[in-house]
């Protein structure tokens, strides 16, 4: 074994055990990693935030000399000196800070007087500065020699041409507004307008012209009409090319001499050097943006390869987090060890990411997901890690090698980059091993759990395999039957993706998370906060004043009585207010004093940091990576006497402005303390505030209106009200497509089954076959997959000459398959019928189809009327299939049999003649009945004997009230109490039982057992047997994964006997209306307000459940032994069938509960009030309800745990049960628009059959089919 | 003068270098190519491999045109961006001016670079197929993106870093370029083609400068900068990478799906 192999094995083993560790303790390891990251990033807090703000450095004025241009020759305190402080600055800035006031102030002065005369003095001052010259031994030195000479303005700044100096000294003062011409100033009628004419209208971001010329922020200048202090401040800004200390000091002393500022305490010791960083321009941004775009493309293409995991996004995020935090860690670690990053982080960052790369992460993921799925998660992770260990280590070593080579280029920038990259690589490896692996293990575990959940029910319910012993002639492909309807697994998300348009999903997301409301709320709070803070009378002023107070107090302590006296003087001057007023119109106003405080120190700091760059940029001088030196300002105090102020006043101003504070003077006087007076004085400014508020309100209203419109557009009906509100799903009489979108036409195409002549009353299906029965008693068998009509019972060739109905039927059946051209054939068949039909008594012309309904067995009629009256009361409203039919028949009975029976008997018998029957069939039946007789286990009732046509006559005379289908056998219960077993494929009668005389209202056909519930409340248990023995029972669908024992298949050659095993003669006092069997139990619901639970095997009654105060109308029971029942009282009860106890009781509907079904988590009921309600199964709390269209209330079906189907006017709608969302509406052809879907049957292959009059529609839900496969 | 230098530089670089896919651009274009009409594209891809198919000739040529358009766009964009990178050192506060300069002085540079990119990008897969050794190493878009990023990084370094002397700069760039080839290509044909491209492109640049079309601020190798061949070499490798990915991306895509 070579060294490499040894190493390889060792590495692989180490990775294996590491993988086991990570997968075993995910949470502690993730916490540990998080702590590591935080610890390593901690030093980053010390780093300055990146930005382009200027950097300052102060040097004392004394002994200042410009730094030498050569950085090497710098001596002394190199440590403190920033590395940009080399060479001469771009310019020295000397500001002359002027504070001027009119004193004493007279009451009748105007507001403009506050600043007009002070501003007028600027011309004089500028002249003084300009003409200043230093005369000494070396000659005369004028300002022109030291100042910064500027040339042209940039061509784009033509409008500033007259305002900014050109071709001369850079000397800025407010006088520039008037071209430094006193005459212009005097002639200017509106100073404020002149000053503000160049202000940008929009948001002010950088320095404005006013700021530039005044040299201090606009609000400090005091040039406005509401200047309470009546002190005007401005500066004269001087740009100097060279630093000449003697010239400057002479200027300073001269200005101080001319305009002394006795109480000025401004410090003048320091020169501040301001260094400006490089500005990021578009030119620089483009490459930067390009690199970032490449970076994102790289990340996108990399993470796209992550596959086969539970959450792609989660893992992609984890991968990116891994890389980013490893970079942060590397910077943090480097900082910790004293390496400060000097590179531009934003620029090198994409390259670092690319160098470190996401490859390892992807390789890890791929390797782990490709391990065998059946292994334990731990082992999968460990195996995946160890598989890739060698390549990971090799790559890492290679990269480190390459980077180390880069380190030896000896270029400082590359070395720094390499250092970061190396540390980043190592920390990235650490994070991959600990963080990403753990995240991956969690993800894989989640995926396995999800898989398990998906697979478990089906596997657990897998029945023991049964071998197929013999081939069957009519063996059909076994249907894959899930255990219960609700185990059809359907990914809720994928289904929602499939159905819901993106737009709606976004909206629902917003609705669920209340995102918009929360954002607006947060925004409002922040806005209010900002308002409160920035309000002139608000928090900030308060805070500032507090701060100032503190500062003053501190300074007080420091400088002692000096400032104290000044403060007192200040207060005193204010306190003079009332006194001055007391003097009345004596023309002698208050004496004002200009104060110099801490806030005046270095006033340029309050300017925008873009102030100087923008000033110099006007002359095409960039300050990027260079610095300027700002010299201490020279304070100048100007006092103007009232005379002067009056002289400079412009004639128009006197008319325009009212005397300053004339109205508020009284208030001011009344206020003892000037501080208290100040808020009131700000009343003027509040006007602006009100304007802003009004504007804000207006825009808010517009915004609300806009949002409302958007809301209307996006959410036509069903969004916005409380999600669980009862009225949420109001549909009313609106057509189905009022929900905002119509589904693609091709998505679901209903398959229409046509062929029945009259309304279809009974439906049954076992997933493969579909059996329907119409009013005339014709039974049709359809292939549920293709919609082909397989069999018609009775067979069309069994036609009776006397009956027009069968003529018509035959002509009908000859039309190809009944699927095409319904209307045409329908028309023609009507004509045909009229032509071919024998003359009938006029009595029947209007109701020809009822002939077969009329039962001439009057012996039975005796019993029927008992229930008839009751039925009639309910009948019109009954929607349930079997029961509905019985009521309808009841009506027919009532109308016709009683009144017309006499005339009817006189007519030729409408029954079919046995002679026309096929011989084979007859023989078969004959054999059957003879066998029955010979076996002697059945006693024929008097009715049977008296009937002239034992088998055939019966089914024509009575109608089918209930149907059930299993395997290839159809069980039909007739109104005359006869139970028939038909072969679905051949259409032959296999067996019949006529022991009961009361109509069979409900049937259950389970395995070889048939339970029939009768109108008189009795319950018959039959068993089907072949004449030999049970070994003829074939079980079909051996590999079926269903939990229901496979249904037997009876070969057509067998003779089947339908044997009555047990009769519960008095199961209920009144007719049985509902019958359900599941989990070895049988539940009956009756009009006598009770439910009974029977055991299927021995027909033993286990419980009688009492709790309803009305007749039971709907019953549901599933494999979990939970029973739900609904009654005419509108109540739903949930029962535990194991114990017979009532679990919950809820009042659901106004009127009868018409249908009831359950999913794993909820109960769905519909009532006569046309409302479908969804209830929580465990708590009995109503989740929400759906308003149905009139007459469609009872039609509902559950396809899976998530999907509900309801019928509407000519359409069916699919709903998401969990959310109550309408997923799709499928229209079932135009001709049926007026027909309500009365009945919905969910087949086990998830097709839906709706009962539309004489037509059936098959609607496949494709996604469900896919899932089943 | 600096402007001239940068223009020349970027021109040459782009001419050779072409690549620089603007990721979004290349990706979307490639995506369009990949997704649009995948059956025809598939057949085009197969046609390329077995030139016998008569019907596929049309598709194949269409495919070729699409590829060259993508490569052209990528090359032109890269030329612009890298040019900016070079111009940047002299950037003032007035970006409008820079942009104006960029577009006015060397308007023919990006188209030239784009054309060169298209040629090189088509040449690489072509030579691969002629030599009969299809390129298999790291054939995925993520790797291509990485390659482009590294190439931009090399340009960035040459534009922004301050090297002690030109020899150091040239050596560093040469090492980086070779590293790029080793990391993303590793094929003999790639190396050979890259070197050829670098040589030819340097010659062309030399010729241009000699004729006074362009001029460098501080030429250190005859009339040009000595690191120019390195940039051309890495540019060629990068564009070749893109070209190969484009050529194979289409037939490969259906399998991925």
PDB file of C-alpha atoms in Angstrom, chain A residues 710-884:
ATOM      1  CA  UNK A 710     -55.715  47.594  -7.122  1.00  0.00           C
ATOM      2  CA  UNK A 711     -57.496  45.491  -4.599  1.00  0.00           C
ATOM      3  CA  UNK A 712     -60.630  45.599  -6.658  1.00  0.00           C
ATOM      4  CA  UNK A 713     -58.745  44.590  -9.736  1.00  0.00           C
ATOM      5  CA  UNK A 714     -56.870  41.785  -8.160  1.00  0.00           C
ATOM      6  CA  UNK A 715     -59.411  40.362  -5.803  1.00  0.00           C
ATOM      7  CA  UNK A 716     -62.803  40.364  -7.395  1.00  0.00           C
ATOM      8  CA  UNK A 717     -64.667  38.551  -4.706  1.00  0.00           C
ATOM      9  CA  UNK A 718     -62.948  36.325  -2.355  1.00  0.00           C
ATOM     10  CA  UNK A 719     -60.151  38.160  -0.721  1.00  0.00           C
ATOM     11  CA  UNK A 720     -60.156  40.641   2.009  1.00  0.00           C
ATOM     12  CA  UNK A 721     -62.870  39.423   4.272  1.00  0.00           C
ATOM     13  CA  UNK A 722     -61.908  37.285   7.121  1.00  0.00           C
ATOM     14  CA  UNK A 723     -60.570  34.071   5.709  1.00  0.00           C
ATOM     15  CA  UNK A 724     -62.930  31.932   7.684  1.00  0.00           C
ATOM     16  CA  UNK A 725     -65.972  34.058   7.324  1.00  0.00           C
ATOM     17  CA  UNK A 726     -69.169  32.370   6.511  1.00  0.00           C
ATOM     18  CA  UNK A 727     -69.938  34.617   3.631  1.00  0.00           C
ATOM     19  CA  UNK A 728     -66.518  34.373   2.149  1.00  0.00           C
ATOM     20  CA  UNK A 729     -67.559  32.135  -0.647  1.00  0.00           C
ATOM     21  CA  UNK A 730     -70.694  33.904  -1.584  1.00  0.00           C
ATOM     22  CA  UNK A 731     -71.496  32.730  -4.980  1.00  0.00           C
ATOM     23  CA  UNK A 732     -75.138  33.471  -5.131  1.00  0.00           C
ATOM     24  CA  UNK A 733     -76.528  33.317  -8.592  1.00  0.00           C
ATOM     25  CA  UNK A 734     -73.323  34.343 -10.252  1.00  0.00           C
ATOM     26  CA  UNK A 735     -71.955  32.145 -12.945  1.00  0.00           C
ATOM     27  CA  UNK A 736     -68.990  30.062 -12.036  1.00  0.00           C
ATOM     28  CA  UNK A 737     -66.409  32.032 -13.882  1.00  0.00           C
ATOM     29  CA  UNK A 738     -66.847  35.067 -11.741  1.00  0.00           C
ATOM     30  CA  UNK A 739     -63.784  34.083  -9.818  1.00  0.00           C
ATOM     31  CA  UNK A 740     -61.382  35.993 -11.886  1.00  0.00           C
ATOM     32  CA  UNK A 741     -60.056  33.528 -14.314  1.00  0.00           C
ATOM     33  CA  UNK A 742     -61.191  30.766 -16.536  1.00  0.00           C
ATOM     34  CA  UNK A 743     -59.113  27.647 -16.763  1.00  0.00           C
ATOM     35  CA  UNK A 744     -57.418  26.654 -19.965  1.00  0.00           C
ATOM     36  CA  UNK A 745     -59.917  24.913 -22.144  1.00  0.00           C
ATOM     37  CA  UNK A 746     -57.794  21.900 -22.766  1.00  0.00           C
ATOM     38  CA  UNK A 747     -56.988  21.192 -19.215  1.00  0.00           C
ATOM     39  CA  UNK A 748     -60.033  19.251 -18.204  1.00  0.00           C
ATOM     40  CA  UNK A 749     -62.463  18.090 -20.804  1.00  0.00           C
ATOM     41  CA  UNK A 750     -65.485  16.392 -19.420  1.00  0.00           C
ATOM     42  CA  UNK A 751     -66.527  13.163 -21.036  1.00  0.00           C
ATOM     43  CA  UNK A 752     -70.251  13.134 -21.573  1.00  0.00           C
ATOM     44  CA  UNK A 753     -72.070   9.841 -21.335  1.00  0.00           C
ATOM     45  CA  UNK A 754     -75.336   9.903 -23.132  1.00  0.00           C
ATOM     46  CA  UNK A 755     -77.882   7.237 -23.657  1.00  0.00           C
ATOM     47  CA  UNK A 756     -80.444   7.398 -20.956  1.00  0.00           C
ATOM     48  CA  UNK A 757     -83.853   8.488 -21.951  1.00  0.00           C
ATOM     49  CA  UNK A 758     -84.898   9.886 -18.689  1.00  0.00           C
ATOM     50  CA  UNK A 759     -83.388  11.387 -15.635  1.00  0.00           C
ATOM     51  CA  UNK A 760     -80.779   9.256 -14.038  1.00  0.00           C
ATOM     52  CA  UNK A 761     -81.615   8.359 -10.509  1.00  0.00           C
ATOM     53  CA  UNK A 762     -79.141   5.820  -9.292  1.00  0.00           C
ATOM     54  CA  UNK A 763     -75.418   5.679  -9.761  1.00  0.00           C
ATOM     55  CA  UNK A 764     -72.883   3.199  -8.610  1.00  0.00           C
ATOM     56  CA  UNK A 765     -69.298   2.553  -9.442  1.00  0.00           C
ATOM     57  CA  UNK A 766     -66.368   0.489  -8.386  1.00  0.00           C
ATOM     58  CA  UNK A 767     -63.730   2.502 -10.158  1.00  0.00           C
ATOM     59  CA  UNK A 768     -63.671   0.505 -13.350  1.00  0.00           C
ATOM     60  CA  UNK A 769     -67.296   0.336 -14.184  1.00  0.00           C
ATOM     61  CA  UNK A 770     -70.046   2.784 -13.776  1.00  0.00           C
ATOM     62  CA  UNK A 771     -73.643   1.770 -13.487  1.00  0.00           C
ATOM     63  CA  UNK A 772     -76.484   4.139 -13.877  1.00  0.00           C
ATOM     64  CA  UNK A 773     -80.176   3.663 -13.771  1.00  0.00           C
ATOM     65  CA  UNK A 774     -82.783   6.014 -15.066  1.00  0.00           C
ATOM     66  CA  UNK A 775     -86.392   6.537 -14.258  1.00  0.00           C
ATOM     67  CA  UNK A 776     -87.585   3.948 -16.727  1.00  0.00           C
ATOM     68  CA  UNK A 777     -85.530   1.314 -15.007  1.00  0.00           C
ATOM     69  CA  UNK A 778     -82.984   1.011 -17.715  1.00  0.00           C
ATOM     70  CA  UNK A 779     -79.591   0.174 -16.351  1.00  0.00           C
ATOM     71  CA  UNK A 780     -76.528   1.064 -18.292  1.00  0.00           C
ATOM     72  CA  UNK A 781     -73.018  -0.062 -17.611  1.00  0.00           C
ATOM     73  CA  UNK A 782     -70.226   2.266 -18.647  1.00  0.00           C
ATOM     74  CA  UNK A 783     -66.508   1.930 -18.749  1.00  0.00           C
ATOM     75  CA  UNK A 784     -65.374   4.518 -16.304  1.00  0.00           C
ATOM     76  CA  UNK A 785     -62.114   5.082 -18.131  1.00  0.00           C
ATOM     77  CA  UNK A 786     -63.286   5.528 -21.656  1.00  0.00           C
ATOM     78  CA  UNK A 787     -66.899   6.369 -21.223  1.00  0.00           C
ATOM     79  CA  UNK A 788     -68.062   3.582 -23.532  1.00  0.00           C
ATOM     80  CA  UNK A 789     -71.418   2.097 -22.874  1.00  0.00           C
ATOM     81  CA  UNK A 790     -70.744  -1.583 -22.281  1.00  0.00           C
ATOM     82  CA  UNK A 791     -74.102  -3.026 -21.490  1.00  0.00           C
ATOM     83  CA  UNK A 792     -77.685  -1.994 -21.465  1.00  0.00           C
ATOM     84  CA  UNK A 793     -80.075  -3.758 -19.159  1.00  0.00           C
ATOM     85  CA  UNK A 794     -82.617  -4.818 -20.158  1.00  0.00           C
ATOM     86  CA  UNK A 795     -81.133  -5.737 -23.474  1.00  0.00           C
ATOM     87  CA  UNK A 796     -82.431  -3.745 -26.394  1.00  0.00           C
ATOM     88  CA  UNK A 797     -83.459  -6.798 -28.284  1.00  0.00           C
ATOM     89  CA  UNK A 798     -85.911  -7.666 -25.556  1.00  0.00           C
ATOM     90  CA  UNK A 799     -88.443  -5.466 -27.049  1.00  0.00           C
ATOM     91  CA  UNK A 800     -92.101  -5.508 -26.646  1.00  0.00           C
ATOM     92  CA  UNK A 801     -94.277  -4.570 -29.504  1.00  0.00           C
ATOM     93  CA  UNK A 802     -96.796  -2.923 -27.369  1.00  0.00           C
ATOM     94  CA  UNK A 803     -94.475  -0.500 -25.746  1.00  0.00           C
ATOM     95  CA  UNK A 804     -93.343   2.574 -27.583  1.00  0.00           C
ATOM     96  CA  UNK A 805     -90.666   3.096 -25.079  1.00  0.00           C
ATOM     97  CA  UNK A 806     -88.597   0.225 -26.250  1.00  0.00           C
ATOM     98  CA  UNK A 807     -88.866   1.113 -29.867  1.00  0.00           C
ATOM     99  CA  UNK A 808     -87.557   4.378 -29.092  1.00  0.00           C
ATOM    100  CA  UNK A 809     -84.864   2.843 -27.005  1.00  0.00           C
ATOM    101  CA  UNK A 810     -83.678   0.656 -29.737  1.00  0.00           C
ATOM    102  CA  UNK A 811     -83.453   3.365 -32.272  1.00  0.00           C
ATOM    103  CA  UNK A 812     -81.521   5.156 -29.705  1.00  0.00           C
ATOM    104  CA  UNK A 813     -79.051   2.393 -29.174  1.00  0.00           C
ATOM    105  CA  UNK A 814     -78.359   2.056 -32.826  1.00  0.00           C
ATOM    106  CA  UNK A 815     -76.945   5.471 -33.002  1.00  0.00           C
ATOM    107  CA  UNK A 816     -73.225   5.029 -32.651  1.00  0.00           C
ATOM    108  CA  UNK A 817     -72.434   4.806 -29.011  1.00  0.00           C
ATOM    109  CA  UNK A 818     -74.710   7.579 -28.006  1.00  0.00           C
ATOM    110  CA  UNK A 819     -71.891   9.957 -27.683  1.00  0.00           C
ATOM    111  CA  UNK A 820     -72.297  12.065 -30.711  1.00  0.00           C
ATOM    112  CA  UNK A 821     -75.078  14.190 -31.908  1.00  0.00           C
ATOM    113  CA  UNK A 822     -77.289  13.859 -28.981  1.00  0.00           C
ATOM    114  CA  UNK A 823     -79.610  16.596 -29.945  1.00  0.00           C
ATOM    115  CA  UNK A 824     -80.104  15.385 -33.459  1.00  0.00           C
ATOM    116  CA  UNK A 825     -80.686  11.854 -32.475  1.00  0.00           C
ATOM    117  CA  UNK A 826     -82.846  12.980 -29.688  1.00  0.00           C
ATOM    118  CA  UNK A 827     -85.012  14.884 -32.087  1.00  0.00           C
ATOM    119  CA  UNK A 828     -85.131  12.056 -34.524  1.00  0.00           C
ATOM    120  CA  UNK A 829     -85.877   9.573 -31.827  1.00  0.00           C
ATOM    121  CA  UNK A 830     -88.813  11.624 -30.765  1.00  0.00           C
ATOM    122  CA  UNK A 831     -90.088  11.646 -34.278  1.00  0.00           C
ATOM    123  CA  UNK A 832     -89.330   8.018 -34.561  1.00  0.00           C
ATOM    124  CA  UNK A 833     -91.214   7.354 -31.465  1.00  0.00           C
ATOM    125  CA  UNK A 834     -94.203   9.256 -32.642  1.00  0.00           C
ATOM    126  CA  UNK A 835     -94.180   7.496 -35.933  1.00  0.00           C
ATOM    127  CA  UNK A 836     -93.528   4.041 -34.668  1.00  0.00           C
ATOM    128  CA  UNK A 837     -95.320   4.200 -31.413  1.00  0.00           C
ATOM    129  CA  UNK A 838     -98.627   2.455 -31.306  1.00  0.00           C
ATOM    130  CA  UNK A 839    -101.665   4.565 -30.673  1.00  0.00           C
ATOM    131  CA  UNK A 840    -101.945   5.136 -27.014  1.00  0.00           C
ATOM    132  CA  UNK A 841    -104.754   6.459 -24.953  1.00  0.00           C
ATOM    133  CA  UNK A 842    -104.670  10.226 -24.881  1.00  0.00           C
ATOM    134  CA  UNK A 843    -104.313  10.025 -21.181  1.00  0.00           C
ATOM    135  CA  UNK A 844    -100.715   9.039 -21.505  1.00  0.00           C
ATOM    136  CA  UNK A 845     -99.694  11.343 -24.245  1.00  0.00           C
ATOM    137  CA  UNK A 846     -98.462  13.980 -21.917  1.00  0.00           C
ATOM    138  CA  UNK A 847     -96.613  11.580 -19.672  1.00  0.00           C
ATOM    139  CA  UNK A 848     -95.592   8.710 -21.906  1.00  0.00           C
ATOM    140  CA  UNK A 849     -92.471   7.764 -20.042  1.00  0.00           C
ATOM    141  CA  UNK A 850     -94.202   6.973 -16.874  1.00  0.00           C
ATOM    142  CA  UNK A 851     -95.793   3.872 -18.200  1.00  0.00           C
ATOM    143  CA  UNK A 852     -93.137   1.633 -16.910  1.00  0.00           C
ATOM    144  CA  UNK A 853     -93.232   3.236 -13.553  1.00  0.00           C
ATOM    145  CA  UNK A 854     -96.748   2.314 -12.951  1.00  0.00           C
ATOM    146  CA  UNK A 855     -97.026  -0.725 -10.950  1.00  0.00           C
ATOM    147  CA  UNK A 856    -100.032  -2.776 -11.374  1.00  0.00           C
ATOM    148  CA  UNK A 857     -99.225  -4.976  -8.470  1.00  0.00           C
ATOM    149  CA  UNK A 858    -101.792  -3.570  -6.223  1.00  0.00           C
ATOM    150  CA  UNK A 859    -100.976  -5.931  -3.513  1.00  0.00           C
ATOM    151  CA  UNK A 860     -97.876  -3.958  -2.883  1.00  0.00           C
ATOM    152  CA  UNK A 861     -99.612  -0.670  -3.022  1.00  0.00           C
ATOM    153  CA  UNK A 862    -101.178  -1.373   0.234  1.00  0.00           C
ATOM    154  CA  UNK A 863     -97.938  -0.861   2.014  1.00  0.00           C
ATOM    155  CA  UNK A 864     -96.578   1.999   0.124  1.00  0.00           C
ATOM    156  CA  UNK A 865     -99.103   4.668   0.959  1.00  0.00           C
ATOM    157  CA  UNK A 866     -98.190   4.434   4.596  1.00  0.00           C
ATOM    158  CA  UNK A 867     -94.902   6.010   3.986  1.00  0.00           C
ATOM    159  CA  UNK A 868     -96.071   7.988   1.101  1.00  0.00           C
ATOM    160  CA  UNK A 869     -97.408  10.909   2.979  1.00  0.00           C
ATOM    161  CA  UNK A 870     -94.267  11.232   4.940  1.00  0.00           C
ATOM    162  CA  UNK A 871     -92.175  10.868   1.891  1.00  0.00           C
ATOM    163  CA  UNK A 872     -94.041  13.538   0.138  1.00  0.00           C
ATOM    164  CA  UNK A 873     -93.239  16.016   2.797  1.00  0.00           C
ATOM    165  CA  UNK A 874     -89.579  15.391   2.432  1.00  0.00           C
ATOM    166  CA  UNK A 875     -89.482  14.153  -1.086  1.00  0.00           C
ATOM    167  CA  UNK A 876     -89.357  17.402  -2.990  1.00  0.00           C
ATOM    168  CA  UNK A 877     -86.367  18.468  -1.071  1.00  0.00           C
ATOM    169  CA  UNK A 878     -84.560  15.206  -0.863  1.00  0.00           C
ATOM    170  CA  UNK A 879     -81.463  15.182  -2.917  1.00  0.00           C
ATOM    171  CA  UNK A 880     -79.910  11.915  -2.085  1.00  0.00           C
ATOM    172  CA  UNK A 881     -79.993   9.519  -4.939  1.00  0.00           C
ATOM    173  CA  UNK A 882     -81.919   6.563  -3.738  1.00  0.00           C
ATOM    174  CA  UNK A 883     -84.174   8.460  -1.576  1.00  0.00           C
ATOM    175  CA  UNK A 884     -84.905  11.102  -4.058  1.00  0.00           C
TER     176      UNK A 884
END
